[in-house]
Amino acid sequence: MSAIIPHLFRVRVPGPEDGPDFREVRTLPAEAADTPETAALRAGVMYGLLCLPAAEVERLARLAGELARHVAERVLSDTLLLVTDYHRGLVTISVIAPAGEVWKQLDPRSLTHVEPADQTGVIQHDMGPSAYIQVQAVRS
């Protein structure tokens, strides 16, 4: 599976009207001990570069780390894809497990740093299961 997905695949471009303004996609090893910290770092860098408020960047980084850990613990997969989007004040953090098999139900709403106004969900993509969190965030 890892051979199909490049170790480092990154996209950050302005999107079309119906797509995100900014998107970054990173591959992460599902079973590495530092995967949650790496996910948090990547999300923090992405949202920091977009000039979101520092407190919001910290929370989004924590959410990305928690979500990566959550998916890695509940889906059998060698690789995770961390997708961080920003589109007109809406942040979406997704973790996809390519060719993954869910062995324990995904429940991103249960994560510690999810707030009542945040939207969460689970999607079964053709490439594998994913969980996401959407947060309203305005650039400063």
CSV table of C-alpha atoms in Angstrom, one decimal:
chain,number,residue,atom,x,y,z
A,1,MET,CA,0.0,0.0,0.0
A,2,SER,CA,2.7,2.5,0.9
A,3,ALA,CA,4.3,2.1,-2.5
A,4,ILE,CA,1.2,3.4,-4.2
A,5,ILE,CA,1.1,6.6,-2.2
A,6,PRO,CA,4.2,8.7,-2.2
A,7,HIS,CA,5.8,9.3,1.2
A,8,LEU,CA,5.3,13.0,0.8
A,9,PHE,CA,2.4,14.2,-1.3
A,10,ARG,CA,1.6,17.9,-0.9
A,11,VAL,CA,-0.8,20.2,-2.6
A,12,ARG,CA,-1.5,23.7,-1.6
A,13,VAL,CA,-3.1,25.7,-4.4
A,14,PRO,CA,-6.1,28.1,-4.7
A,15,GLY,CA,-9.1,25.9,-5.7
A,16,PRO,CA,-12.0,26.5,-8.0
A,17,GLU,CA,-15.1,28.2,-6.8
A,18,ASP,CA,-16.5,24.9,-5.4
A,19,GLY,CA,-13.3,23.7,-3.9
A,20,PRO,CA,-11.2,24.7,-0.9
A,21,ASP,CA,-9.1,27.9,-1.0
A,22,PHE,CA,-6.2,25.9,0.5
A,23,ARG,CA,-5.6,22.2,0.9
A,24,GLU,CA,-2.6,20.2,2.1
A,25,VAL,CA,-2.5,16.4,1.9
A,26,ARG,CA,0.2,14.4,3.8
A,27,THR,CA,0.8,10.7,4.1
A,28,LEU,CA,1.5,9.4,7.6
A,29,PRO,CA,2.4,5.9,8.8
A,30,ALA,CA,-0.6,4.6,10.7
A,31,GLU,CA,1.4,2.6,13.3
A,32,ALA,CA,4.2,5.1,14.1
A,33,ALA,CA,4.2,6.3,17.7
A,34,ASP,CA,4.8,9.9,16.6
A,35,THR,CA,1.9,10.0,14.0
A,36,PRO,CA,-0.4,12.1,16.2
A,37,GLU,CA,2.3,14.6,16.9
A,38,THR,CA,3.3,14.8,13.2
A,39,ALA,CA,-0.4,15.3,12.3
A,40,ALA,CA,-0.7,18.1,14.9
A,41,LEU,CA,2.5,19.7,13.6
A,42,ARG,CA,1.4,19.6,10.0
A,43,ALA,CA,-2.0,21.1,10.8
A,44,GLY,CA,-0.5,23.7,13.0
A,45,VAL,CA,1.9,24.8,10.2
A,46,MET,CA,-0.9,24.9,7.6
A,47,TYR,CA,-3.3,26.9,9.7
A,48,GLY,CA,-0.6,29.1,11.1
A,49,LEU,CA,0.5,30.1,7.6
A,50,LEU,CA,-3.1,31.1,6.8
A,51,CYS,CA,-2.9,33.6,9.7
A,52,LEU,CA,-5.6,32.0,11.8
A,53,PRO,CA,-5.6,33.2,15.5
A,54,ALA,CA,-2.9,31.5,17.5
A,55,ALA,CA,-5.4,29.9,20.0
A,56,GLU,CA,-7.4,28.5,17.1
A,57,VAL,CA,-4.3,27.1,15.4
A,58,GLU,CA,-3.4,25.3,18.7
A,59,ARG,CA,-6.8,23.8,19.0
A,60,LEU,CA,-6.9,22.7,15.3
A,61,ALA,CA,-3.4,21.1,15.7
A,62,ARG,CA,-4.7,19.2,18.8
A,63,LEU,CA,-7.8,18.1,16.9
A,64,ALA,CA,-5.6,16.8,14.0
A,65,GLY,CA,-3.4,14.8,16.3
A,66,GLU,CA,-6.4,13.4,18.2
A,67,LEU,CA,-8.2,12.5,14.9
A,68,ALA,CA,-5.1,10.8,13.5
A,69,ARG,CA,-4.7,8.8,16.7
A,70,HIS,CA,-8.5,7.9,16.7
A,71,VAL,CA,-8.4,6.6,13.1
A,72,ALA,CA,-5.1,4.7,13.6
A,73,GLU,CA,-6.5,3.0,16.7
A,74,ARG,CA,-9.8,1.9,15.0
A,75,VAL,CA,-8.9,1.1,11.4
A,76,LEU,CA,-6.4,-1.5,10.2
A,77,SER,CA,-4.3,0.4,7.6
A,78,ASP,CA,-0.6,0.9,6.9
A,79,THR,CA,-1.0,4.5,5.9
A,80,LEU,CA,-3.1,7.5,6.8
A,81,LEU,CA,-3.8,10.6,4.7
A,82,LEU,CA,-4.1,13.8,6.7
A,83,VAL,CA,-6.1,16.4,4.7
A,84,THR,CA,-6.3,19.9,6.0
A,85,ASP,CA,-8.6,22.3,4.2
A,86,TYR,CA,-9.5,26.0,4.5
A,87,HIS,CA,-12.4,27.5,2.6
A,88,ARG,CA,-14.1,30.8,3.3
A,89,GLY,CA,-13.9,30.5,7.1
A,90,LEU,CA,-14.5,26.8,7.3
A,91,VAL,CA,-11.6,24.5,8.4
A,92,THR,CA,-11.9,20.8,7.6
A,93,ILE,CA,-9.5,18.2,9.0
A,94,SER,CA,-9.9,14.7,7.6
A,95,VAL,CA,-8.0,11.5,8.2
A,96,ILE,CA,-8.4,8.8,5.5
A,97,ALA,CA,-7.2,5.2,5.9
A,98,PRO,CA,-6.5,4.0,2.4
A,99,ALA,CA,-7.7,0.4,1.9
A,100,GLY,CA,-8.4,0.3,5.7
A,101,GLU,CA,-10.7,-2.1,7.5
A,102,VAL,CA,-12.7,-0.6,10.4
A,103,TRP,CA,-12.6,-2.9,13.4
A,104,LYS,CA,-14.0,-0.4,15.9
A,105,GLN,CA,-16.6,2.2,15.1
A,106,LEU,CA,-15.2,5.7,14.3
A,107,ASP,CA,-16.6,8.4,16.5
A,108,PRO,CA,-14.9,11.8,16.0
A,109,ARG,CA,-17.5,13.5,18.1
A,110,SER,CA,-16.0,11.8,21.2
A,111,LEU,CA,-12.6,13.5,20.8
A,112,THR,CA,-11.5,15.7,23.7
A,113,HIS,CA,-11.1,19.0,21.9
A,114,VAL,CA,-14.3,18.8,19.8
A,115,GLU,CA,-16.6,21.7,20.7
A,116,PRO,CA,-20.5,21.6,20.4
A,117,ALA,CA,-20.4,24.0,17.3
A,118,ASP,CA,-17.9,21.7,15.5
A,119,GLN,CA,-19.3,19.4,12.8
A,120,THR,CA,-18.0,15.8,12.7
A,121,GLY,CA,-18.6,12.8,10.6
A,122,VAL,CA,-17.5,9.5,9.0
A,123,ILE,CA,-17.3,8.8,5.3
A,124,GLN,CA,-16.6,5.5,3.5
A,125,HIS,CA,-14.6,6.6,0.5
A,126,ASP,CA,-13.8,4.3,-2.4
A,127,MET,CA,-10.2,4.4,-1.2
A,128,GLY,CA,-11.1,3.7,2.5
A,129,PRO,CA,-12.8,5.0,5.6
A,130,SER,CA,-12.3,8.5,6.9
A,131,ALA,CA,-13.3,10.7,9.8
A,132,TYR,CA,-13.5,14.5,9.7
A,133,ILE,CA,-14.0,17.6,11.8
A,134,GLN,CA,-15.2,20.9,10.5
A,135,VAL,CA,-14.6,24.1,12.5
A,136,GLN,CA,-15.6,27.8,11.8
A,137,ALA,CA,-12.4,29.9,11.8
A,138,VAL,CA,-11.8,33.4,10.5
A,139,ARG,CA,-8.4,34.5,9.3
A,140,SER,CA,-6.9,37.5,11.2
